[in-house]
Short mmCIF file of C-alpha atoms and ligand atoms in Angstrom, two decimals:
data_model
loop_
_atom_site.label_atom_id
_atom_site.label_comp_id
_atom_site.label_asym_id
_atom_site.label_seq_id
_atom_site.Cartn_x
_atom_site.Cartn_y
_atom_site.Cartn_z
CA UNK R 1 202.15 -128.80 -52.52
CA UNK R 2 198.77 -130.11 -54.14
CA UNK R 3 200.66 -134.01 -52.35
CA UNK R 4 200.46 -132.18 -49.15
CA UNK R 5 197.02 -130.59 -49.39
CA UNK R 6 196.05 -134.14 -50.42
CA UNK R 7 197.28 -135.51 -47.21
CA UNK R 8 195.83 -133.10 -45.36
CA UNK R 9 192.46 -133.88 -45.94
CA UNK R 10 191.01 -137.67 -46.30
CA UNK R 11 188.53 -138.50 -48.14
CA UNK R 12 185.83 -138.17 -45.91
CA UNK R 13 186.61 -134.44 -45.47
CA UNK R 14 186.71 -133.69 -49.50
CA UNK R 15 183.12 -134.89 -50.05
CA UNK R 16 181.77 -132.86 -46.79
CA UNK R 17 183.92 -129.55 -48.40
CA UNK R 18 182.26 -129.87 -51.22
CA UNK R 19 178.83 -130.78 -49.93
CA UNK R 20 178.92 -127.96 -47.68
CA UNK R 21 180.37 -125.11 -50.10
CA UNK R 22 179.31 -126.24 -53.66
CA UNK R 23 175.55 -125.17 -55.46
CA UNK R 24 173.53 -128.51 -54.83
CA UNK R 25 173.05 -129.05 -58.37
CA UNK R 26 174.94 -133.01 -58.75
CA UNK R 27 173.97 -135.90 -56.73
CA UNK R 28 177.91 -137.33 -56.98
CA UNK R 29 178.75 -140.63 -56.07
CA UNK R 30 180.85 -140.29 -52.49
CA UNK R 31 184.19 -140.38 -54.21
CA UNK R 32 187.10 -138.32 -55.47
CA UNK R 33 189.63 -139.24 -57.00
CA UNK R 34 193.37 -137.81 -57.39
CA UNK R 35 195.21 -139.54 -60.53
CA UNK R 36 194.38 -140.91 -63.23
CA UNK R 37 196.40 -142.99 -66.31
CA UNK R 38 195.21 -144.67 -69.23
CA UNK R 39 191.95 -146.54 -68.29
CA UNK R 40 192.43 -145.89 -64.52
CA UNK R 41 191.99 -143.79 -61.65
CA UNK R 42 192.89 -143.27 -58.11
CA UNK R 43 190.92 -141.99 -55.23
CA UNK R 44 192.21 -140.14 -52.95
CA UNK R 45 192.55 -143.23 -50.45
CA UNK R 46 194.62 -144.77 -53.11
CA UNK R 47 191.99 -147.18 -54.46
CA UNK R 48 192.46 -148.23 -57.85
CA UNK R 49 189.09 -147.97 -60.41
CA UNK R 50 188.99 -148.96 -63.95
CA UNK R 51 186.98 -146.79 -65.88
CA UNK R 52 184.35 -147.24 -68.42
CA UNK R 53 182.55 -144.18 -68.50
CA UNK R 54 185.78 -141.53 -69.18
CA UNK R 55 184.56 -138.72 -67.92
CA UNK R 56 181.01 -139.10 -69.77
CA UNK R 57 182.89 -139.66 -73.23
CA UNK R 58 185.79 -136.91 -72.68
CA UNK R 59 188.71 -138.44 -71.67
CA UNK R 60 188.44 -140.92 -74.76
CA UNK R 61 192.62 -141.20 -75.24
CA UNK R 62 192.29 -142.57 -71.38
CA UNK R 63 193.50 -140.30 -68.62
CA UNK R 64 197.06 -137.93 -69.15
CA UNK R 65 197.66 -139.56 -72.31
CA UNK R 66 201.41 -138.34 -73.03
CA UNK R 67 201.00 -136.84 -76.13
CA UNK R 68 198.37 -134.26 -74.84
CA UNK R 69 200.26 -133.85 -71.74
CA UNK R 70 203.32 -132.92 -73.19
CA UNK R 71 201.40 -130.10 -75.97
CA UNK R 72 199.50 -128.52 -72.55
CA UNK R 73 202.84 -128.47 -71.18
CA UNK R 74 204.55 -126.42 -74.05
CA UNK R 75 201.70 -124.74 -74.75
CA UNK R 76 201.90 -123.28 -71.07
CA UNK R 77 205.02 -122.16 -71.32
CA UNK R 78 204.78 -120.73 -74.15
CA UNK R 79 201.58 -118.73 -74.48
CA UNK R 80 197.77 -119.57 -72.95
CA UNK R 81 195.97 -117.14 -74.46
CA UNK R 82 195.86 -113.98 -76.52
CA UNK R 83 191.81 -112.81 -77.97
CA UNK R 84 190.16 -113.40 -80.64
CA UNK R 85 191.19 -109.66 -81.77
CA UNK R 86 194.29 -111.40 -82.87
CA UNK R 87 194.95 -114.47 -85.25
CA UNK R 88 195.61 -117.50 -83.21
CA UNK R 89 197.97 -119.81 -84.89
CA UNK R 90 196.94 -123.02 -82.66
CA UNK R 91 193.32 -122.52 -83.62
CA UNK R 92 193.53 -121.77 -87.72
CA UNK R 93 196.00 -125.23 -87.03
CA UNK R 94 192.93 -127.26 -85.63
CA UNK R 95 190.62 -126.05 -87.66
CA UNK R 96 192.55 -127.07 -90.32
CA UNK R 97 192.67 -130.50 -88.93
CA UNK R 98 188.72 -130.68 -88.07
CA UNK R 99 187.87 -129.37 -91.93
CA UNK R 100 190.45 -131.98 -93.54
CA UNK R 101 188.84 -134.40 -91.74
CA UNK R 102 185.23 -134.30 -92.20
CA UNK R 103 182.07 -132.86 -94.78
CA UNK R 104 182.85 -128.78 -93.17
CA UNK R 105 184.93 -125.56 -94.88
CA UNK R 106 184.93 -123.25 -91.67
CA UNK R 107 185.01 -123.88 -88.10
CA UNK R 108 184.27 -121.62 -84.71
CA UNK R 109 185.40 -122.39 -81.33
CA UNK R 110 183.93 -122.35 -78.10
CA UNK R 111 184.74 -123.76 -74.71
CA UNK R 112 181.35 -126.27 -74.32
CA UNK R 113 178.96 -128.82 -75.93
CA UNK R 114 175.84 -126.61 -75.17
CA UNK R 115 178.06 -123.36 -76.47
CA UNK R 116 178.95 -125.14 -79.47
CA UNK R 117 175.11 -125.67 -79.97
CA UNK R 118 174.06 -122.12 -79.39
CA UNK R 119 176.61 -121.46 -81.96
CA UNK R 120 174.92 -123.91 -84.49
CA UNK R 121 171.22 -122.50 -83.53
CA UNK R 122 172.50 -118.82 -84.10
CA UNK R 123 174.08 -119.78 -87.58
CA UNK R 124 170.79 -121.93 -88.84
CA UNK R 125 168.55 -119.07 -87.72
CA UNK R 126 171.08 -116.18 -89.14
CA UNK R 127 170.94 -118.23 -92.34
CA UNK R 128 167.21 -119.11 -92.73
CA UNK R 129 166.34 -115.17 -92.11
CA UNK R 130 168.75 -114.14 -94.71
CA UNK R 131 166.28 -116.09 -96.85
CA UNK R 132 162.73 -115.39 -95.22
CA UNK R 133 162.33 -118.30 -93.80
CA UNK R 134 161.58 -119.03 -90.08
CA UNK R 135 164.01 -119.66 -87.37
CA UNK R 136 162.26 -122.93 -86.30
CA UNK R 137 164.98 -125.87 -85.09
CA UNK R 138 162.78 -129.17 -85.48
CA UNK R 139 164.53 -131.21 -82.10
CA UNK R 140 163.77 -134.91 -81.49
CA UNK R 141 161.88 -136.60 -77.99
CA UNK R 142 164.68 -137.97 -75.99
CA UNK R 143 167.55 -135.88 -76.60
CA UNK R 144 170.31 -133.88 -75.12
CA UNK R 145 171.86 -130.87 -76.08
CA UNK R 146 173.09 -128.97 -73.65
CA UNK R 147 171.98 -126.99 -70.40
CA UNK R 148 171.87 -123.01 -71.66
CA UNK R 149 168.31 -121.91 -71.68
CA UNK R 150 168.26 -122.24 -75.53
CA UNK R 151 170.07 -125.81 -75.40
CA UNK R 152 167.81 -127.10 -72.78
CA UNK R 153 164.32 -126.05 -74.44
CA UNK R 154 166.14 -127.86 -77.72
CA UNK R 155 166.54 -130.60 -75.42
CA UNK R 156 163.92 -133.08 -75.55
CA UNK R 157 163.54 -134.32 -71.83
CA UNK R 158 161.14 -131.99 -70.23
CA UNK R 159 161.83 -133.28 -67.15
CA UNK R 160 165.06 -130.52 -67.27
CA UNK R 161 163.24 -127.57 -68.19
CA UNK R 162 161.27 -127.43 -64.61
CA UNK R 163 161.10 -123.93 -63.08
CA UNK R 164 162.97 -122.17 -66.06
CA UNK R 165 159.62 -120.64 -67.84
CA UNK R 166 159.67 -118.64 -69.81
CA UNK R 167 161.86 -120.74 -72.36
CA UNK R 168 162.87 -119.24 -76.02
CA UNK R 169 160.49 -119.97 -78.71
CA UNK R 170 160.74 -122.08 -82.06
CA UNK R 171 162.14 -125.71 -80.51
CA UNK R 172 159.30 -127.99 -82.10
CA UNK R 173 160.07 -131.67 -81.10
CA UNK R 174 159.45 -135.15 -82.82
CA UNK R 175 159.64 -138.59 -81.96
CA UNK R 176 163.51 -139.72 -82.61
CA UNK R 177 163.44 -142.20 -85.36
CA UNK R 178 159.97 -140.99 -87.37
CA UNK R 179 160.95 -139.88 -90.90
CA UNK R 180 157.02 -139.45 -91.34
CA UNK R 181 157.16 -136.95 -88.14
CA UNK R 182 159.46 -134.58 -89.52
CA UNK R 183 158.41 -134.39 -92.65
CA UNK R 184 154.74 -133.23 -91.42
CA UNK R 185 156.76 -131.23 -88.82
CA UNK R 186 159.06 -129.01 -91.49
CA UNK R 187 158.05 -126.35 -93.59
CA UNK R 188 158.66 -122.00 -94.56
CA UNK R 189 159.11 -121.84 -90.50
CA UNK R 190 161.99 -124.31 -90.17
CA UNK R 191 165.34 -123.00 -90.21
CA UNK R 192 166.65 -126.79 -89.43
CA UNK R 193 166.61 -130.35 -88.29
CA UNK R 194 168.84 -130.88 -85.16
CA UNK R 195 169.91 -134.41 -84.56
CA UNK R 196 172.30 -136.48 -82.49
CA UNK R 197 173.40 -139.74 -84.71
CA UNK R 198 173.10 -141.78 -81.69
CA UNK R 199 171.31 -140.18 -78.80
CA UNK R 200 173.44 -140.57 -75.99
CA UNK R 201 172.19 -139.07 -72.48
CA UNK R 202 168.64 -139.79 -73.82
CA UNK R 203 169.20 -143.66 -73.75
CA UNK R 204 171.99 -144.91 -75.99
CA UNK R 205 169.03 -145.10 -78.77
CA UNK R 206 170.31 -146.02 -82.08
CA UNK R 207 167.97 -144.84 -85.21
CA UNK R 208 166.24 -147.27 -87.65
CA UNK R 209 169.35 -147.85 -90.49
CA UNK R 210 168.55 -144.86 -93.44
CA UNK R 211 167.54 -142.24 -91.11
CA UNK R 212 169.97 -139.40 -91.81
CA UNK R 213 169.66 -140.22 -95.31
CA UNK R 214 165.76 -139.45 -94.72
CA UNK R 215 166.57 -136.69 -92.80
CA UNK R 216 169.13 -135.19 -95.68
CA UNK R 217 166.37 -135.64 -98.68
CA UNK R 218 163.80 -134.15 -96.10
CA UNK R 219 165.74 -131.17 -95.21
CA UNK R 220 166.85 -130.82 -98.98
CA UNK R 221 163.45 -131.06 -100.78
CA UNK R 222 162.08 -128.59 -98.16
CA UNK R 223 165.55 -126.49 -98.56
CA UNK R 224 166.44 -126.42 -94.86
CA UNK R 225 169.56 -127.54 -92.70
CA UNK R 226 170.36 -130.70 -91.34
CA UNK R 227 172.63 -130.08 -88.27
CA UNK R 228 174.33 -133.00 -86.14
CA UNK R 229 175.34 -132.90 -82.32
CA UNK R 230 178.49 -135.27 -82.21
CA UNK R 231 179.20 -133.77 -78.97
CA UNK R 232 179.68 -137.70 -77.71
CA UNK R 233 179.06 -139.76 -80.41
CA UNK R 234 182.03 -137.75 -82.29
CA UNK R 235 186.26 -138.15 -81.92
CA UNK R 236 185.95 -141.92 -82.39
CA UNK R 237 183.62 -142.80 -79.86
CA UNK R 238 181.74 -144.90 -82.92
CA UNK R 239 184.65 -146.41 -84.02
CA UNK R 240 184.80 -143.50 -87.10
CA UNK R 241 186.07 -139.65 -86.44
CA UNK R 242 182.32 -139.03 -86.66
CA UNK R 243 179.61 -141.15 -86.45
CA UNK R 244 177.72 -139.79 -89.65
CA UNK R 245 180.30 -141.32 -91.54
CA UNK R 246 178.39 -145.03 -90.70
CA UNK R 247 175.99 -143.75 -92.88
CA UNK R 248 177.89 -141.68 -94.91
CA UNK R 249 174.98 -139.05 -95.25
CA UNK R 250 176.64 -135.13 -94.32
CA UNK R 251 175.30 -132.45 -92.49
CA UNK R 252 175.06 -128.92 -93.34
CA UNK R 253 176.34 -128.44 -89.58
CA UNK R 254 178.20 -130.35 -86.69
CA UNK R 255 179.18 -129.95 -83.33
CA UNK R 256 181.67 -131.00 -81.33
CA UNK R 257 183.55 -130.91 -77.82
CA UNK R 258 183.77 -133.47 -75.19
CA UNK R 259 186.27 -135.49 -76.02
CA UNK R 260 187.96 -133.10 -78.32
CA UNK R 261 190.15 -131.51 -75.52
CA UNK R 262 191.03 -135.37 -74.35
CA UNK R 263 189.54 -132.76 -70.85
CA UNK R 264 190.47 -129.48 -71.51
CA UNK R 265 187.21 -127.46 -71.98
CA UNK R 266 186.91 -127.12 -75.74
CA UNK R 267 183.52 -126.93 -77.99
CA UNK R 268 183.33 -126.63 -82.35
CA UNK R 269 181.01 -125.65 -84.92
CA UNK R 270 181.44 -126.94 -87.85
CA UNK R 271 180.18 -125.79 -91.47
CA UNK R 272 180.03 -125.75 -94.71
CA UNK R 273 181.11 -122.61 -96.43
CA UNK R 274 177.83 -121.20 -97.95
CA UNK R 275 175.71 -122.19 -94.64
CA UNK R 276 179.07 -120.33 -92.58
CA UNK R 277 178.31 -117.16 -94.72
CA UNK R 278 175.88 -116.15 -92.53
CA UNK R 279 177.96 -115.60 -89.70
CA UNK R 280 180.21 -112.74 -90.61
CA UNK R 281 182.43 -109.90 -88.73
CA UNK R 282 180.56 -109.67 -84.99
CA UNK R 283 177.40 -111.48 -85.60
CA UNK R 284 179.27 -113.82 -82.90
CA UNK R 285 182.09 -114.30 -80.46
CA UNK R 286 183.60 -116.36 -77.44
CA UNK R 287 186.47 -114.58 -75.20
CA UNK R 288 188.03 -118.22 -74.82
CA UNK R 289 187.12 -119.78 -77.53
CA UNK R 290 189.94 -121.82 -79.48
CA UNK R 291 192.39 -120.28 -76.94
CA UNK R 292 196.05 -121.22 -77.30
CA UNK R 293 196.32 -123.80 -74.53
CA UNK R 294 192.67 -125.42 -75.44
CA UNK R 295 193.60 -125.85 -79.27
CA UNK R 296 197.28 -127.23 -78.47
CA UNK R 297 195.02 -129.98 -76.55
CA UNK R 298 193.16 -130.74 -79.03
CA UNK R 299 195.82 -130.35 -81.92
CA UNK R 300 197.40 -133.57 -79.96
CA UNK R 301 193.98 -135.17 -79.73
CA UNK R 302 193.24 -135.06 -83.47
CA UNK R 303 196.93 -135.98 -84.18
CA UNK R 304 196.31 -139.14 -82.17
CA UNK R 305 192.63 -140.03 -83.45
CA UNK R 306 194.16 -139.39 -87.32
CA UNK R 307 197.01 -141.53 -87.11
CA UNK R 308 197.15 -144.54 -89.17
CA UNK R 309 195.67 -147.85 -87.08
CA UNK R 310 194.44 -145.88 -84.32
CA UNK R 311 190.38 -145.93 -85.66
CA UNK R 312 191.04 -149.53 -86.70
CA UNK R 313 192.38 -150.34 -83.71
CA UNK R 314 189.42 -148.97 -81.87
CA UNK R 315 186.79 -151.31 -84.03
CA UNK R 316 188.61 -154.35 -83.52
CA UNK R 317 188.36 -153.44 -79.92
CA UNK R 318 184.91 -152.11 -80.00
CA UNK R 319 183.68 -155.82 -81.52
CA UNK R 320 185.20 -157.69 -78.63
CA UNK R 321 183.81 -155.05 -76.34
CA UNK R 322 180.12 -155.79 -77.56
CA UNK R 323 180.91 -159.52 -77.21
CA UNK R 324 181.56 -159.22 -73.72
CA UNK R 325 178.62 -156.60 -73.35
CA UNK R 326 175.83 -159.32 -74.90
CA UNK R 327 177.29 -161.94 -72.44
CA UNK R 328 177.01 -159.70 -69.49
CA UNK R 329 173.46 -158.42 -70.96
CA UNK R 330 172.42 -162.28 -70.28
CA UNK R 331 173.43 -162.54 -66.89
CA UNK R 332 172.26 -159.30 -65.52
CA UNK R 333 168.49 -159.59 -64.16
CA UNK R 334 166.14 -157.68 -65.96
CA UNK R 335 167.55 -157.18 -69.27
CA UNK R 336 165.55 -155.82 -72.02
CA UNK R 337 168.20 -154.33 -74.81
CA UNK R 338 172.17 -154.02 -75.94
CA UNK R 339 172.09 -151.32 -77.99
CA UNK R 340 174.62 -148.83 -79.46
CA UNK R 341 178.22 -148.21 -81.35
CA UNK R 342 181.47 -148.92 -81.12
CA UNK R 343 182.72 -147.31 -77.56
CA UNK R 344 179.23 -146.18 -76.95
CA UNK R 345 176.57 -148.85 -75.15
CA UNK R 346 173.61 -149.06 -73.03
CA UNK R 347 171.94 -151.86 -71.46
CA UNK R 348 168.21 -151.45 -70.93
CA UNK R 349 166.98 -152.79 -67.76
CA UNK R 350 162.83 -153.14 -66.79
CA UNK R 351 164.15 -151.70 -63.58
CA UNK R 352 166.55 -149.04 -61.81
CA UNK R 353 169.79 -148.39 -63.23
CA UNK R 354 171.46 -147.11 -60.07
CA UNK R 355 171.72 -150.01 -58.09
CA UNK R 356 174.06 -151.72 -60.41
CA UNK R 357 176.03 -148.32 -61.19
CA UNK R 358 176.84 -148.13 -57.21
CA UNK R 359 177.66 -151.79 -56.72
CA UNK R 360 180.36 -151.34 -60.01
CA UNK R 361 181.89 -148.28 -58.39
CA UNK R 362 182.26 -150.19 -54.90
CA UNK R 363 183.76 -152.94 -56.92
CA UNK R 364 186.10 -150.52 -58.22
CA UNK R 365 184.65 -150.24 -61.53
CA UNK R 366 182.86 -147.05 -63.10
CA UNK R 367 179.96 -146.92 -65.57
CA UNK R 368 177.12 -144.99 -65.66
CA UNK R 369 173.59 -144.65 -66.83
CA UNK R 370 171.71 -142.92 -69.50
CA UNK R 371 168.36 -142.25 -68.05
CA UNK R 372 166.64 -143.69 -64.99
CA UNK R 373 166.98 -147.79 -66.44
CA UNK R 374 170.02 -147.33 -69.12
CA UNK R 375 173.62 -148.81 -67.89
CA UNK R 376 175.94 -146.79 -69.74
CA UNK R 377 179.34 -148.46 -71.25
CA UNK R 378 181.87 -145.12 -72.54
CA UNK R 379 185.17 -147.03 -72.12
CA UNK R 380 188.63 -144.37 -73.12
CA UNK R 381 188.86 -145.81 -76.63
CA UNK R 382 192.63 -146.39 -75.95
CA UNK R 383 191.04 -149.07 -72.99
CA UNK R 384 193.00 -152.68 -73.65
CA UNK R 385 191.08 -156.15 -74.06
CA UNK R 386 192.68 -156.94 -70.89
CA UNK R 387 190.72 -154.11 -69.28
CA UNK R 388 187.92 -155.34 -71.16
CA UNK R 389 187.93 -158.49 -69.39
CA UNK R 390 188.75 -157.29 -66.39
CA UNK R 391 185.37 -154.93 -66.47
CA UNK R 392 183.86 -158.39 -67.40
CA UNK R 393 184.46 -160.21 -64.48
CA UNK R 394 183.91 -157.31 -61.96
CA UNK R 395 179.89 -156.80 -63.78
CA UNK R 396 179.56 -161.00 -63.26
CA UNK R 397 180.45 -160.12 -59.88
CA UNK R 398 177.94 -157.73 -59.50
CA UNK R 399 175.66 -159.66 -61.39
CA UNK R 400 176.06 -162.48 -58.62
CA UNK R 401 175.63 -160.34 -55.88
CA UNK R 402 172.21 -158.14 -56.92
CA UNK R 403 170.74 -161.79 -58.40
C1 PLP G 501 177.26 -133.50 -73.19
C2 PLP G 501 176.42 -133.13 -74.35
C3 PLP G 501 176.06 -131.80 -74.61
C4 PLP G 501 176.39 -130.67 -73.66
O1 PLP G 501 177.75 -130.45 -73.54
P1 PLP G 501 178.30 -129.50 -72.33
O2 PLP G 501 179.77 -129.45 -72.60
O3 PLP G 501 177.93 -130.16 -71.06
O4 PLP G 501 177.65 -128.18 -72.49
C5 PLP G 501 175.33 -131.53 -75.75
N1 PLP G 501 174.97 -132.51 -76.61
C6 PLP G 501 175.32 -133.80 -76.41
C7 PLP G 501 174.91 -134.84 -77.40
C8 PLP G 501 176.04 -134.16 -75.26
O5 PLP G 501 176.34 -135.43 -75.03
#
């Protein structure tokens, strides 16, 4: 059937369907594509891409990887979804998995990144009222955390809260980095510090080394809580589960989702036990959240990402990747910075990003950009050195032909 339907239309006459029918609200790239395996995917003229952006950090075990496959497959035979009236037997199973695995005692599912947030900005504020304190969430310049009206004014890029006045209240922001900034910045009004380890649609910036640890005695001495969006710098995309564990400093709060599904819509908020106290019978709730089919998904995914080698695996990987990435960095005009982690880079140009984005993609290679002048590297973490080199030549092409 969906062959057929495929056939019936070309390509030409997907991208007009969906620029005549869909809200205007992406400027895509004129492609679709079809299939996907591992680190590649196929339009639907049958052209073959090799992709280094994985769905913006979700599809991190590459596409259809067979172990997630085959637990969506059983899982949709068997049950997809009952309510969170009932006890869920997928979900208690992943959260399980999530709390063995990093600094939280309690977890609540939801289907989204920004969801997962709004869960994390509920819980601080429940939690700081319970003690008189304000519901304040200090938020850094530059970041990203999600596109709900809350999630957006904690976003620090103004340039997406246009036309949405009025915004909620209590989203100070500091400069990203600046230990001095948030310590003038906190006080009885704070209810916490929201950070992203690396911030990743802001710019691929990378803090100074000993800023979460200045953030944790910050947050402590003032007795507020430090929480952490890993919603793409988490599930390995660092080269560890999470990418606090570089600096080994804990939050009191994370959240999760992209690539915790491996694509199937799934968000988390993790916490410790006394901070999760404050959320009790009602005080919050998601229809789909941690459904049956979503949590088999990511049961799989964390099954993968926790096996023995597979982390490893990815850092070996991840150091050859930068190689390449600081050779290409010196052939591309215009360079100004390599910066990032593990599976998660940005190149820095004095100039337009978007040029060199659309010559990859016609050379059958995707990447992306973070920000107007950051190239974007977000490779599946399962992505072989072969396809490492092969992404190598095709940005020397490019390289050649914009010089
Ligand atoms: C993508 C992203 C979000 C938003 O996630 P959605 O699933 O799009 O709501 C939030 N924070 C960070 C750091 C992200 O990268």
């Amino acid at each position: 059937m969906r062959e057929r339907n495929m056939q019936a239309h070309d390509m030409k006459q997907w991208i007009e369907l969906s620029e005549q029918t869909l809200a205007r609200t992406y400027a895509r790239f004129p492609v679709a594509f079809v299939r996907g395996r591992k680190s590649r995917l196929w339009d639907a003229e049958g052209r073959e891409y090799i992709d280094f952006l994985a769905g913006i950090s979700v599809v991190s075990l590459g596409h259809c990887h067979p172990k997630v496959t085959a637990a969506i497959k059983k899982q949709a035979g068997t049950l997809l979804h009952t309510s969170n009236l009932y006890h869920i037997p997928e979900q208690a199973d992943l959260a399980r998995k999530l709390v063995d695995a990093s600094f939280a005692d309690r977890a609540f599912f939801c289907n989204s990144g920004a969801e997962a947030n709004e869960a994390a900005i509920k819980l601080a504020r429940r939690h700081a009222h319970a003690q008189d304190r304000g519901g304040d969430i200090i938020c850094m310049h530059d970041s990203f955390h999600g596109r709900t009206l809350a999630t957006i004014t904690a976003t620090g890029q103004i340039k997406y809260q246009e036309g949405l006045d009025p915004l909620p209240a209590g989203f100070p922001k500091v400069p990203f980095g600046d230990l001095d900034a948030v310590r003038d910045a906190v006080g009885d009004r704070t209810a916490a510090v929201l950070v992203e380890p690396i911030q990743a649609e802001g710019g691929i910036n990378v803090p100074p080394v000993g800023y979460l640890e200045g953030l944790r005695e910050i947050c402590d001495s003032a007795g507020t809580l430090l929480i952490y969006d890993e919603i793409q710098t988490g599930m390995g995309r660092t080269g560890t589960l999470f990418a606090y564990e570089h600096e080994g400093v804990a939050p009191d709060i994370m959240t999760l989702a992209k690539a915790l599904g491996a694509g199937v819509p799934i968000g988390c908020m993790l916490a410790t036990e006394e901070v999760a106290a404050a959320f009790g019978p009602g005080s919050h709730a998601s229809t789909f959240g941690g459904n049956p089919l979503a949590c088999a998904a990511a049961n799989a995914v964390v099954d993968v990402m926790t096996e023995d080698a597979f982390l490893e695996g990815v850092r070996k990987k991840a150091r050859y990747l930068e190689k390449v990435l600081k050779s290409i960095a010196s052939r591309l005009p215009g360079v100004k910075e390599l910066r990032g982690r593990g599976m998660l880079w940005g190149i820095e140009l004095d100039r337009d990003a978007a040029p060199i984005v659309q010559h990859a993609l016609e050379s059958g290679l995707l990447i992306g950009s973070a920000g107007p002048n950051v190239l974007r590297f977000a490779p599946p973490l399962v992505v072989t050195r072969k396809d490492i080199t092969l992404m190598a030549s095709i940005m020397e092409e490019v390289a050649a032909e914009i010089a």
